[in-house]
Amino acid sequence: MRYFSPWKGERIVEDFYLPRSIQKITGQKKTRIGDALISTRDSCVGTETCEELFTPRAPGIGAGLDGCEIMSNSSGSHHELRKLNTRIELIREATLKSGGIYLYANRNYFRFEIHFKAVPRAARRLIASETRLDAPNSSYRVNGTNWKFSGLFYDGSAMIIINGVVVAQGSQFSLKDVEVVTATVDLEDVRSYRSSKSRALQATKQPSYERVEVEMSLSNDPEDVDLLVRPSLPSDVRYHAPEEEISLGPACWLWDYLRRSKQGMEENSSPDTRSRAKNLATAIGSYHLDLNIDGPYKAIVSLFCSVTSYVPKYKVYGGTNASNLALQNIQARLRMVLSYLFAQLLPTVRGRNADNPESSAPGGLLVLGSANVDESLRGYLTKYDCSSADINPIGGISKTDLKRFILWASTSFDMPLLQSFIDAPPTAELEPITADYTQSDEADMGMSYAELSVYGRLRKEDKLGPYGAWSKLLHLWGDKMSPQQVYEKVRWFFWCYSINRHKMTTLTPSLHMESYSPDDNRFDLRPFLYPNFTWAYKKIERSIVALEARRKKVLNAVESKSTNEDKKTV
């Protein structure tokens, strides 16, 4: 509804007068337009769109009861972890209950097509295809709207399902410009499947769709039947494990991005971190540079001190919270500046394209970011720091799924060194390391990554504010925390979330993979300036008082009963 006016309603059809240019070609003055079915000489075809598949009363159900045998879905469904399972189950359930053939085609980025191809007998050879644009552009104009490179990946997975059985399935992650999926099906299977009396009773009460008659057949005449043509056999549904989706999704997305675009401080960094980075670069065959940013960092701090006569200190050396944070942010932003400097000039330093007769321009490199969904949700990053990059392959993935992916990759890619990344405690390494202090992400955030995933889903999927989240977490965490402790955690999260929401407006583009992604530029359109949650907090506090009063009342009743029983015993 953002770019189009919705149609007038279900089963409404009207005349549409064709432009004169079309009339000259077809000799036709007008055509029917609206919510109708297409009747061929031997079958009936209908269609529903992407989102309608996910609604409680999908059009395909009513159309099927009215005799539609082939339902197509021209979909533009973006990828999320584990979402393919939902898609397939919805289609299987619809055709399992009502019978019919379901032709599902999903785009790979910006374009998709659906085709029918006739085959002998009452069987039909159905073709679903996915198409991606191969023009090397980074922006397009569609329906009067400029579309830039998106953080959404449309993951194909064309399929053909008959009576709840998958008979053909396309790949979910493909680099092909066009992928075609075909199956041969028998319409008589649909008709016999629909012969139950209970379905027939509902069909008699189904309001009728207007049918647009088409003088053609999807198959040859019965006398021309080729008995050697047989329907496609059931196919095992292929699902990727979430870890595989994390491996394949960002890789395809990055490839398409490149195709379209053409294109730590020594004192605070531990030896283990530097060693892990070097070993990983060696394992994957990458360049690796180890440099210290102590010099530029000290120069900036010295400049600040000379201008203000104020010497900021880290918290471990007696500094204030403001000074501690400011010194960390200098390092974080220096990492970003140096990353872009090296990305721009390293190809020149290495002499890339120096011997290329067609073009000696060395070009540049893309800077990759590494913030994840949970850190963005919490705001645990510095604006315009090393989280700022050209593209972020893991920006739409939760910390929990990232750890699972690394464990999976350590065995699937035969890279046992990845285990050391899992074993290392998450740390920004922006504060001095002392004998009794090492900076910890979870300690800095005041919450664990596991808790952040819970908050994210409550906020986005369940659409809950502070009070609703607190109420639900009472049941989830009530066995290990008091209502007051749950309240303190919820209040801390929403405070951090609301004051850091503005950082999402400059977030590096990333592939959308988690349903609770906070990326407001591409998927989450919530405001970035929030009022305080005073009303919600007061409501929680009143509820806590009431719960405590009830608890005391129950304890008093138990104690009173126990006292009376003791008196009777005496």
PDB file of N, CA, C and O in Angstrom, residues 214-279:
ATOM      1  N   VAL A 214     -10.715 -18.244 -21.673  1.00  0.00           N
ATOM      2  CA  VAL A 214      -9.580 -18.219 -22.595  1.00  0.00           C
ATOM      3  C   VAL A 214      -9.688 -19.434 -23.511  1.00  0.00           C
ATOM      4  O   VAL A 214      -9.761 -20.574 -23.037  1.00  0.00           O
ATOM      5  N   GLU A 215      -9.724 -19.186 -24.813  1.00  0.00           N
ATOM      6  CA  GLU A 215      -9.899 -20.277 -25.779  1.00  0.00           C
ATOM      7  C   GLU A 215      -8.552 -20.967 -26.037  1.00  0.00           C
ATOM      8  O   GLU A 215      -7.943 -20.835 -27.098  1.00  0.00           O
ATOM      9  N   MET A 216      -8.096 -21.697 -25.045  1.00  0.00           N
ATOM     10  CA  MET A 216      -6.859 -22.460 -25.179  1.00  0.00           C
ATOM     11  C   MET A 216      -6.873 -23.588 -24.162  1.00  0.00           C
ATOM     12  O   MET A 216      -7.688 -23.602 -23.225  1.00  0.00           O
ATOM     13  N   SER A 217      -6.003 -24.538 -24.358  1.00  0.00           N
ATOM     14  CA  SER A 217      -5.852 -25.654 -23.428  1.00  0.00           C
ATOM     15  C   SER A 217      -4.419 -25.703 -22.936  1.00  0.00           C
ATOM     16  O   SER A 217      -3.487 -25.315 -23.641  1.00  0.00           O
ATOM     17  N   LEU A 218      -4.279 -26.204 -21.737  1.00  0.00           N
ATOM     18  CA  LEU A 218      -2.940 -26.400 -21.186  1.00  0.00           C
ATOM     19  C   LEU A 218      -2.393 -27.780 -21.527  1.00  0.00           C
ATOM     20  O   LEU A 218      -1.276 -28.107 -21.154  1.00  0.00           O
ATOM     21  N   SER A 219      -3.208 -28.581 -22.192  1.00  0.00           N
ATOM     22  CA  SER A 219      -2.761 -29.928 -22.574  1.00  0.00           C
ATOM     23  C   SER A 219      -3.347 -30.290 -23.922  1.00  0.00           C
ATOM     24  O   SER A 219      -4.207 -29.592 -24.465  1.00  0.00           O
ATOM     25  N   ASN A 220      -2.875 -31.385 -24.467  1.00  0.00           N
ATOM     26  CA  ASN A 220      -3.414 -31.872 -25.724  1.00  0.00           C
ATOM     27  C   ASN A 220      -4.753 -32.573 -25.505  1.00  0.00           C
ATOM     28  O   ASN A 220      -5.143 -32.877 -24.362  1.00  0.00           O
ATOM     29  N   ASP A 221      -5.443 -32.858 -26.596  1.00  0.00           N
ATOM     30  CA  ASP A 221      -6.715 -33.561 -26.507  1.00  0.00           C
ATOM     31  C   ASP A 221      -6.501 -34.971 -25.975  1.00  0.00           C
ATOM     32  O   ASP A 221      -5.416 -35.556 -26.134  1.00  0.00           O
ATOM     33  N   PRO A 222      -7.536 -35.545 -25.333  1.00  0.00           N
ATOM     34  CA  PRO A 222      -7.388 -36.887 -24.730  1.00  0.00           C
ATOM     35  C   PRO A 222      -6.897 -37.948 -25.708  1.00  0.00           C
ATOM     36  O   PRO A 222      -6.145 -38.855 -25.324  1.00  0.00           O
ATOM     37  N   GLU A 223      -7.315 -37.854 -26.968  1.00  0.00           N
ATOM     38  CA  GLU A 223      -6.898 -38.890 -27.915  1.00  0.00           C
ATOM     39  C   GLU A 223      -5.422 -38.813 -28.265  1.00  0.00           C
ATOM     40  O   GLU A 223      -4.870 -39.735 -28.872  1.00  0.00           O
ATOM     41  N   ASP A 224      -4.798 -37.691 -27.914  1.00  0.00           N
ATOM     42  CA  ASP A 224      -3.372 -37.539 -28.196  1.00  0.00           C
ATOM     43  C   ASP A 224      -2.496 -37.832 -26.978  1.00  0.00           C
ATOM     44  O   ASP A 224      -1.341 -37.419 -26.904  1.00  0.00           O
ATOM     45  N   VAL A 225      -3.035 -38.541 -26.006  1.00  0.00           N
ATOM     46  CA  VAL A 225      -2.311 -38.821 -24.768  1.00  0.00           C
ATOM     47  C   VAL A 225      -1.057 -39.649 -25.056  1.00  0.00           C
ATOM     48  O   VAL A 225      -1.092 -40.619 -25.818  1.00  0.00           O
ATOM     49  N   ASP A 226       0.042 -39.240 -24.433  1.00  0.00           N
ATOM     50  CA  ASP A 226       1.284 -40.008 -24.494  1.00  0.00           C
ATOM     51  C   ASP A 226       1.408 -40.762 -23.180  1.00  0.00           C
ATOM     52  O   ASP A 226       1.691 -40.184 -22.132  1.00  0.00           O
ATOM     53  N   LEU A 227       1.194 -42.039 -23.215  1.00  0.00           N
ATOM     54  CA  LEU A 227       1.171 -42.840 -21.992  1.00  0.00           C
ATOM     55  C   LEU A 227       2.537 -42.955 -21.336  1.00  0.00           C
ATOM     56  O   LEU A 227       2.648 -43.425 -20.199  1.00  0.00           O
ATOM     57  N   LEU A 228       3.586 -42.572 -22.032  1.00  0.00           N
ATOM     58  CA  LEU A 228       4.924 -42.653 -21.449  1.00  0.00           C
ATOM     59  C   LEU A 228       5.240 -41.446 -20.574  1.00  0.00           C
ATOM     60  O   LEU A 228       6.232 -41.442 -19.848  1.00  0.00           O
ATOM     61  N   VAL A 229       4.405 -40.417 -20.671  1.00  0.00           N
ATOM     62  CA  VAL A 229       4.609 -39.244 -19.821  1.00  0.00           C
ATOM     63  C   VAL A 229       3.966 -39.513 -18.467  1.00  0.00           C
ATOM     64  O   VAL A 229       2.768 -39.798 -18.380  1.00  0.00           O
ATOM     65  N   ARG A 230       4.742 -39.425 -17.419  1.00  0.00           N
ATOM     66  CA  ARG A 230       4.213 -39.724 -16.097  1.00  0.00           C
ATOM     67  C   ARG A 230       4.413 -38.523 -15.170  1.00  0.00           C
ATOM     68  O   ARG A 230       5.334 -37.721 -15.356  1.00  0.00           O
ATOM     69  N   PRO A 231       3.556 -38.393 -14.159  1.00  0.00           N
ATOM     70  CA  PRO A 231       3.706 -37.276 -13.217  1.00  0.00           C
ATOM     71  C   PRO A 231       5.026 -37.371 -12.455  1.00  0.00           C
ATOM     72  O   PRO A 231       5.580 -38.454 -12.252  1.00  0.00           O
ATOM     73  N   SER A 232       5.518 -36.227 -12.035  1.00  0.00           N
ATOM     74  CA  SER A 232       6.749 -36.175 -11.247  1.00  0.00           C
ATOM     75  C   SER A 232       6.537 -36.833  -9.894  1.00  0.00           C
ATOM     76  O   SER A 232       5.456 -36.733  -9.289  1.00  0.00           O
ATOM     77  N   LEU A 233       7.559 -37.507  -9.421  1.00  0.00           N
ATOM     78  CA  LEU A 233       7.487 -38.177  -8.122  1.00  0.00           C
ATOM     79  C   LEU A 233       7.683 -37.170  -6.992  1.00  0.00           C
ATOM     80  O   LEU A 233       8.271 -36.094  -7.185  1.00  0.00           O
ATOM     81  N   PRO A 234       7.180 -37.488  -5.801  1.00  0.00           N
ATOM     82  CA  PRO A 234       7.409 -36.592  -4.657  1.00  0.00           C
ATOM     83  C   PRO A 234       8.896 -36.356  -4.433  1.00  0.00           C
ATOM     84  O   PRO A 234       9.724 -37.248  -4.640  1.00  0.00           O
ATOM     85  N   SER A 235       9.222 -35.150  -4.026  1.00  0.00           N
ATOM     86  CA  SER A 235      10.620 -34.762  -3.811  1.00  0.00           C
ATOM     87  C   SER A 235      10.838 -34.452  -2.339  1.00  0.00           C
ATOM     88  O   SER A 235       9.978 -33.841  -1.681  1.00  0.00           O
ATOM     89  N   ASP A 236      11.963 -34.901  -1.817  1.00  0.00           N
ATOM     90  CA  ASP A 236      12.303 -34.572  -0.433  1.00  0.00           C
ATOM     91  C   ASP A 236      12.560 -33.064  -0.317  1.00  0.00           C
ATOM     92  O   ASP A 236      13.313 -32.492  -1.114  1.00  0.00           O
ATOM     93  N   VAL A 237      11.922 -32.434   0.657  1.00  0.00           N
ATOM     94  CA  VAL A 237      12.107 -30.998   0.852  1.00  0.00           C
ATOM     95  C   VAL A 237      13.513 -30.737   1.371  1.00  0.00           C
ATOM     96  O   VAL A 237      13.989 -31.426   2.287  1.00  0.00           O
ATOM     97  N   ARG A 238      14.192 -29.778   0.788  1.00  0.00           N
ATOM     98  CA  ARG A 238      15.561 -29.451   1.180  1.00  0.00           C
ATOM     99  C   ARG A 238      15.566 -28.179   2.028  1.00  0.00           C
ATOM    100  O   ARG A 238      15.121 -27.115   1.580  1.00  0.00           O
ATOM    101  N   TYR A 239      16.034 -28.309   3.233  1.00  0.00           N
ATOM    102  CA  TYR A 239      16.204 -27.162   4.124  1.00  0.00           C
ATOM    103  C   TYR A 239      17.689 -27.030   4.468  1.00  0.00           C
ATOM    104  O   TYR A 239      18.381 -28.030   4.658  1.00  0.00           O
ATOM    105  N   HIS A 240      18.146 -25.804   4.549  1.00  0.00           N
ATOM    106  CA  HIS A 240      19.496 -25.559   5.051  1.00  0.00           C
ATOM    107  C   HIS A 240      19.432 -25.356   6.564  1.00  0.00           C
ATOM    108  O   HIS A 240      18.493 -24.723   7.077  1.00  0.00           O
ATOM    109  N   ALA A 241      20.415 -25.858   7.257  1.00  0.00           N
ATOM    110  CA  ALA A 241      20.544 -25.533   8.676  1.00  0.00           C
ATOM    111  C   ALA A 241      20.828 -24.045   8.804  1.00  0.00           C
ATOM    112  O   ALA A 241      21.379 -23.422   7.887  1.00  0.00           O
ATOM    113  N   PRO A 242      20.415 -23.408   9.914  1.00  0.00           N
ATOM    114  CA  PRO A 242      20.669 -21.965  10.083  1.00  0.00           C
ATOM    115  C   PRO A 242      22.137 -21.602   9.876  1.00  0.00           C
ATOM    116  O   PRO A 242      22.454 -20.547   9.325  1.00  0.00           O
ATOM    117  N   GLU A 243      23.037 -22.492  10.308  1.00  0.00           N
ATOM    118  CA  GLU A 243      24.455 -22.214  10.123  1.00  0.00           C
ATOM    119  C   GLU A 243      24.824 -22.165   8.634  1.00  0.00           C
ATOM    120  O   GLU A 243      25.639 -21.350   8.208  1.00  0.00           O
ATOM    121  N   GLU A 244      24.202 -23.048   7.844  1.00  0.00           N
ATOM    122  CA  GLU A 244      24.451 -23.029   6.403  1.00  0.00           C
ATOM    123  C   GLU A 244      23.866 -21.771   5.770  1.00  0.00           C
ATOM    124  O   GLU A 244      24.453 -21.192   4.853  1.00  0.00           O
ATOM    125  N   GLU A 245      22.690 -21.348   6.247  1.00  0.00           N
ATOM    126  CA  GLU A 245      22.085 -20.120   5.725  1.00  0.00           C
ATOM    127  C   GLU A 245      22.999 -18.922   5.973  1.00  0.00           C
ATOM    128  O   GLU A 245      23.136 -18.039   5.115  1.00  0.00           O
ATOM    129  N   ILE A 246      23.621 -18.897   7.152  1.00  0.00           N
ATOM    130  CA  ILE A 246      24.546 -17.800   7.462  1.00  0.00           C
ATOM    131  C   ILE A 246      25.760 -17.859   6.544  1.00  0.00           C
ATOM    132  O   ILE A 246      26.318 -16.833   6.143  1.00  0.00           O
ATOM    133  N   SER A 247      26.161 -19.072   6.181  1.00  0.00           N
ATOM    134  CA  SER A 247      27.308 -19.216   5.289  1.00  0.00           C
ATOM    135  C   SER A 247      26.972 -18.803   3.865  1.00  0.00           C
ATOM    136  O   SER A 247      27.765 -18.127   3.199  1.00  0.00           O
ATOM    137  N   LEU A 248      25.785 -19.171   3.378  1.00  0.00           N
ATOM    138  CA  LEU A 248      25.441 -18.983   1.971  1.00  0.00           C
ATOM    139  C   LEU A 248      24.779 -17.634   1.686  1.00  0.00           C
ATOM    140  O   LEU A 248      25.055 -17.012   0.659  1.00  0.00           O
ATOM    141  N   GLY A 249      23.880 -17.189   2.580  1.00  0.00           N
ATOM    142  CA  GLY A 249      23.143 -15.952   2.328  1.00  0.00           C
ATOM    143  C   GLY A 249      24.034 -14.732   2.153  1.00  0.00           C
ATOM    144  O   GLY A 249      23.986 -14.053   1.110  1.00  0.00           O
ATOM    145  N   PRO A 250      24.864 -14.400   3.126  1.00  0.00           N
ATOM    146  CA  PRO A 250      25.743 -13.231   2.964  1.00  0.00           C
ATOM    147  C   PRO A 250      26.705 -13.374   1.787  1.00  0.00           C
ATOM    148  O   PRO A 250      27.054 -12.373   1.153  1.00  0.00           O
ATOM    149  N   ALA A 251      27.126 -14.603   1.468  1.00  0.00           N
ATOM    150  CA  ALA A 251      28.045 -14.796   0.344  1.00  0.00           C
ATOM    151  C   ALA A 251      27.373 -14.402  -0.973  1.00  0.00           C
ATOM    152  O   ALA A 251      27.959 -13.687  -1.795  1.00  0.00           O
ATOM    153  N   CYS A 252      26.127 -14.859  -1.169  1.00  0.00           N
ATOM    154  CA  CYS A 252      25.390 -14.486  -2.391  1.00  0.00           C
ATOM    155  C   CYS A 252      25.125 -12.995  -2.420  1.00  0.00           C
ATOM    156  O   CYS A 252      25.222 -12.338  -3.465  1.00  0.00           O
ATOM    157  N   TRP A 253      24.777 -12.446  -1.288  1.00  0.00           N
ATOM    158  CA  TRP A 253      24.467 -11.008  -1.191  1.00  0.00           C
ATOM    159  C   TRP A 253      25.700 -10.169  -1.503  1.00  0.00           C
ATOM    160  O   TRP A 253      25.635  -9.192  -2.249  1.00  0.00           O
ATOM    161  N   LEU A 254      26.837 -10.550  -0.946  1.00  0.00           N
ATOM    162  CA  LEU A 254      28.086  -9.832  -1.208  1.00  0.00           C
ATOM    163  C   LEU A 254      28.472  -9.920  -2.679  1.00  0.00           C
ATOM    164  O   LEU A 254      28.921  -8.950  -3.284  1.00  0.00           O
ATOM    165  N   TRP A 255      28.291 -11.121  -3.257  1.00  0.00           N
ATOM    166  CA  TRP A 255      28.622 -11.285  -4.676  1.00  0.00           C
ATOM    167  C   TRP A 255      27.778 -10.341  -5.526  1.00  0.00           C
ATOM    168  O   TRP A 255      28.283  -9.690  -6.438  1.00  0.00           O
ATOM    169  N   ASP A 256      26.483 -10.258  -5.216  1.00  0.00           N
ATOM    170  CA  ASP A 256      25.619  -9.397  -6.015  1.00  0.00           C
ATOM    171  C   ASP A 256      25.965  -7.923  -5.790  1.00  0.00           C
ATOM    172  O   ASP A 256      25.888  -7.104  -6.712  1.00  0.00           O
ATOM    173  N   TYR A 257      26.343  -7.597  -4.558  1.00  0.00           N
ATOM    174  CA  TYR A 257      26.759  -6.214  -4.271  1.00  0.00           C
ATOM    175  C   TYR A 257      27.977  -5.842  -5.113  1.00  0.00           C
ATOM    176  O   TYR A 257      28.024  -4.777  -5.730  1.00  0.00           O
ATOM    177  N   LEU A 258      28.975  -6.729  -5.131  1.00  0.00           N
ATOM    178  CA  LEU A 258      30.187  -6.453  -5.910  1.00  0.00           C
ATOM    179  C   LEU A 258      29.876  -6.376  -7.403  1.00  0.00           C
ATOM    180  O   LEU A 258      30.420  -5.549  -8.125  1.00  0.00           O
ATOM    181  N   ARG A 259      28.990  -7.237  -7.862  1.00  0.00           N
ATOM    182  CA  ARG A 259      28.632  -7.253  -9.274  1.00  0.00           C
ATOM    183  C   ARG A 259      27.951  -5.941  -9.677  1.00  0.00           C
ATOM    184  O   ARG A 259      28.172  -5.408 -10.756  1.00  0.00           O
ATOM    185  N   ARG A 260      27.132  -5.403  -8.771  1.00  0.00           N
ATOM    186  CA  ARG A 260      26.390  -4.183  -9.100  1.00  0.00           C
ATOM    187  C   ARG A 260      27.236  -2.927  -8.891  1.00  0.00           C
ATOM    188  O   ARG A 260      27.117  -1.954  -9.627  1.00  0.00           O
ATOM    189  N   SER A 261      28.066  -2.923  -7.869  1.00  0.00           N
ATOM    190  CA  SER A 261      28.794  -1.700  -7.522  1.00  0.00           C
ATOM    191  C   SER A 261      30.119  -1.589  -8.252  1.00  0.00           C
ATOM    192  O   SER A 261      30.758  -0.541  -8.219  1.00  0.00           O
ATOM    193  N   LYS A 262      30.616  -2.729  -8.913  1.00  0.00           N
ATOM    194  CA  LYS A 262      31.935  -2.727  -9.569  1.00  0.00           C
ATOM    195  C   LYS A 262      33.053  -2.527  -8.550  1.00  0.00           C
ATOM    196  O   LYS A 262      34.096  -1.995  -8.888  1.00  0.00           O
ATOM    197  N   GLN A 263      32.532  -2.697  -8.184  1.00  0.00           N
ATOM    198  CA  GLN A 263      33.542  -2.324  -7.192  1.00  0.00           C
ATOM    199  C   GLN A 263      34.116  -3.375  -6.151  1.00  0.00           C
ATOM    200  O   GLN A 263      33.401  -4.291  -5.898  1.00  0.00           O
ATOM    201  N   GLY A 264      43.627  -1.457  16.081  1.00  0.00           N
ATOM    202  CA  GLY A 264      43.642  -1.693  17.522  1.00  0.00           C
ATOM    203  C   GLY A 264      44.905  -1.125  18.210  1.00  0.00           C
ATOM    204  O   GLY A 264      45.905  -0.989  17.578  1.00  0.00           O
ATOM    205  N   MET A 265      44.669  -0.731  19.147  1.00  0.00           N
ATOM    206  CA  MET A 265      45.860  -0.171  19.832  1.00  0.00           C
ATOM    207  C   MET A 265      46.697  -1.291  20.443  1.00  0.00           C
ATOM    208  O   MET A 265      46.178  -2.227  21.015  1.00  0.00           O
ATOM    209  N   GLU A 266      48.036  -1.165  20.395  1.00  0.00           N
ATOM    210  CA  GLU A 266      48.916  -2.202  20.926  1.00  0.00           C
ATOM    211  C   GLU A 266      48.742  -2.341  22.429  1.00  0.00           C
ATOM    212  O   GLU A 266      48.753  -3.436  22.969  1.00  0.00           O
ATOM    213  N   GLU A 267      48.562  -1.194  23.136  1.00  0.00           N
ATOM    214  CA  GLU A 267      48.477  -1.240  24.585  1.00  0.00           C
ATOM    215  C   GLU A 267      47.225  -1.960  25.045  1.00  0.00           C
ATOM    216  O   GLU A 267      47.205  -2.553  26.119  1.00  0.00           O
ATOM    217  N   ASN A 268      46.127  -1.872  24.281  1.00  0.00           N
ATOM    218  CA  ASN A 268      44.853  -2.436  24.712  1.00  0.00           C
ATOM    219  C   ASN A 268      44.482  -3.725  23.985  1.00  0.00           C
ATOM    220  O   ASN A 268      43.498  -4.351  24.337  1.00  0.00           O
ATOM    221  N   SER A 269      45.232  -4.093  22.947  1.00  0.00           N
ATOM    222  CA  SER A 269      44.941  -5.322  22.208  1.00  0.00           C
ATOM    223  C   SER A 269      45.801  -6.452  22.758  1.00  0.00           C
ATOM    224  O   SER A 269      47.019  -6.346  22.825  1.00  0.00           O
ATOM    225  N   SER A 270      45.148  -7.542  23.132  1.00  0.00           N
ATOM    226  CA  SER A 270      45.883  -8.654  23.726  1.00  0.00           C
ATOM    227  C   SER A 270      46.651  -9.423  22.656  1.00  0.00           C
ATOM    228  O   SER A 270      46.258  -9.457  21.491  1.00  0.00           O
ATOM    229  N   PRO A 271      47.755 -10.070  23.037  1.00  0.00           N
ATOM    230  CA  PRO A 271      48.500 -10.906  22.079  1.00  0.00           C
ATOM    231  C   PRO A 271      47.637 -12.014  21.485  1.00  0.00           C
ATOM    232  O   PRO A 271      47.819 -12.392  20.325  1.00  0.00           O
ATOM    233  N   ASP A 272      46.698 -12.553  22.286  1.00  0.00           N
ATOM    234  CA  ASP A 272      45.834 -13.622  21.793  1.00  0.00           C
ATOM    235  C   ASP A 272      44.971 -13.133  20.635  1.00  0.00           C
ATOM    236  O   ASP A 272      44.784 -13.845  19.638  1.00  0.00           O
ATOM    237  N   THR A 273      44.419 -11.929  20.763  1.00  0.00           N
ATOM    238  CA  THR A 273      43.581 -11.383  19.689  1.00  0.00           C
ATOM    239  C   THR A 273      44.380 -11.206  18.412  1.00  0.00           C
ATOM    240  O   THR A 273      43.938 -11.566  17.313  1.00  0.00           O
ATOM    241  N   ARG A 274      45.565 -10.644  18.535  1.00  0.00           N
ATOM    242  CA  ARG A 274      46.405 -10.417  17.353  1.00  0.00           C
ATOM    243  C   ARG A 274      46.820 -11.747  16.712  1.00  0.00           C
ATOM    244  O   ARG A 274      46.858 -11.884  15.487  1.00  0.00           O
ATOM    245  N   SER A 275      47.080 -12.735  17.546  1.00  0.00           N
ATOM    246  CA  SER A 275      47.480 -14.048  17.035  1.00  0.00           C
ATOM    247  C   SER A 275      46.324 -14.725  16.307  1.00  0.00           C
ATOM    248  O   SER A 275      46.510 -15.324  15.233  1.00  0.00           O
ATOM    249  N   ARG A 276      45.108 -14.626  16.871  1.00  0.00           N
ATOM    250  CA  ARG A 276      43.953 -15.243  16.221  1.00  0.00           C
ATOM    251  C   ARG A 276      43.709 -14.620  14.853  1.00  0.00           C
ATOM    252  O   ARG A 276      43.396 -15.311  13.874  1.00  0.00           O
ATOM    253  N   ALA A 277      43.823 -13.288  14.768  1.00  0.00           N
ATOM    254  CA  ALA A 277      43.603 -12.603  13.493  1.00  0.00           C
ATOM    255  C   ALA A 277      44.615 -13.060  12.447  1.00  0.00           C
ATOM    256  O   ALA A 277      44.271 -13.324  11.287  1.00  0.00           O
ATOM    257  N   LYS A 278      45.865 -13.180  12.854  1.00  0.00           N
ATOM    258  CA  LYS A 278      46.918 -13.600  11.916  1.00  0.00           C
ATOM    259  C   LYS A 278      46.696 -15.039  11.451  1.00  0.00           C
ATOM    260  O   LYS A 278      46.822 -15.350  10.250  1.00  0.00           O
ATOM    261  N   ASN A 279      46.359 -15.909  12.385  1.00  0.00           N
ATOM    262  CA  ASN A 279      46.158 -17.314  12.032  1.00  0.00           C
ATOM    263  C   ASN A 279      44.956 -17.494  11.100  1.00  0.00           C
ATOM    264  O   ASN A 279      44.989 -18.320  10.185  1.00  0.00           O
TER     265      ASN A 279
END
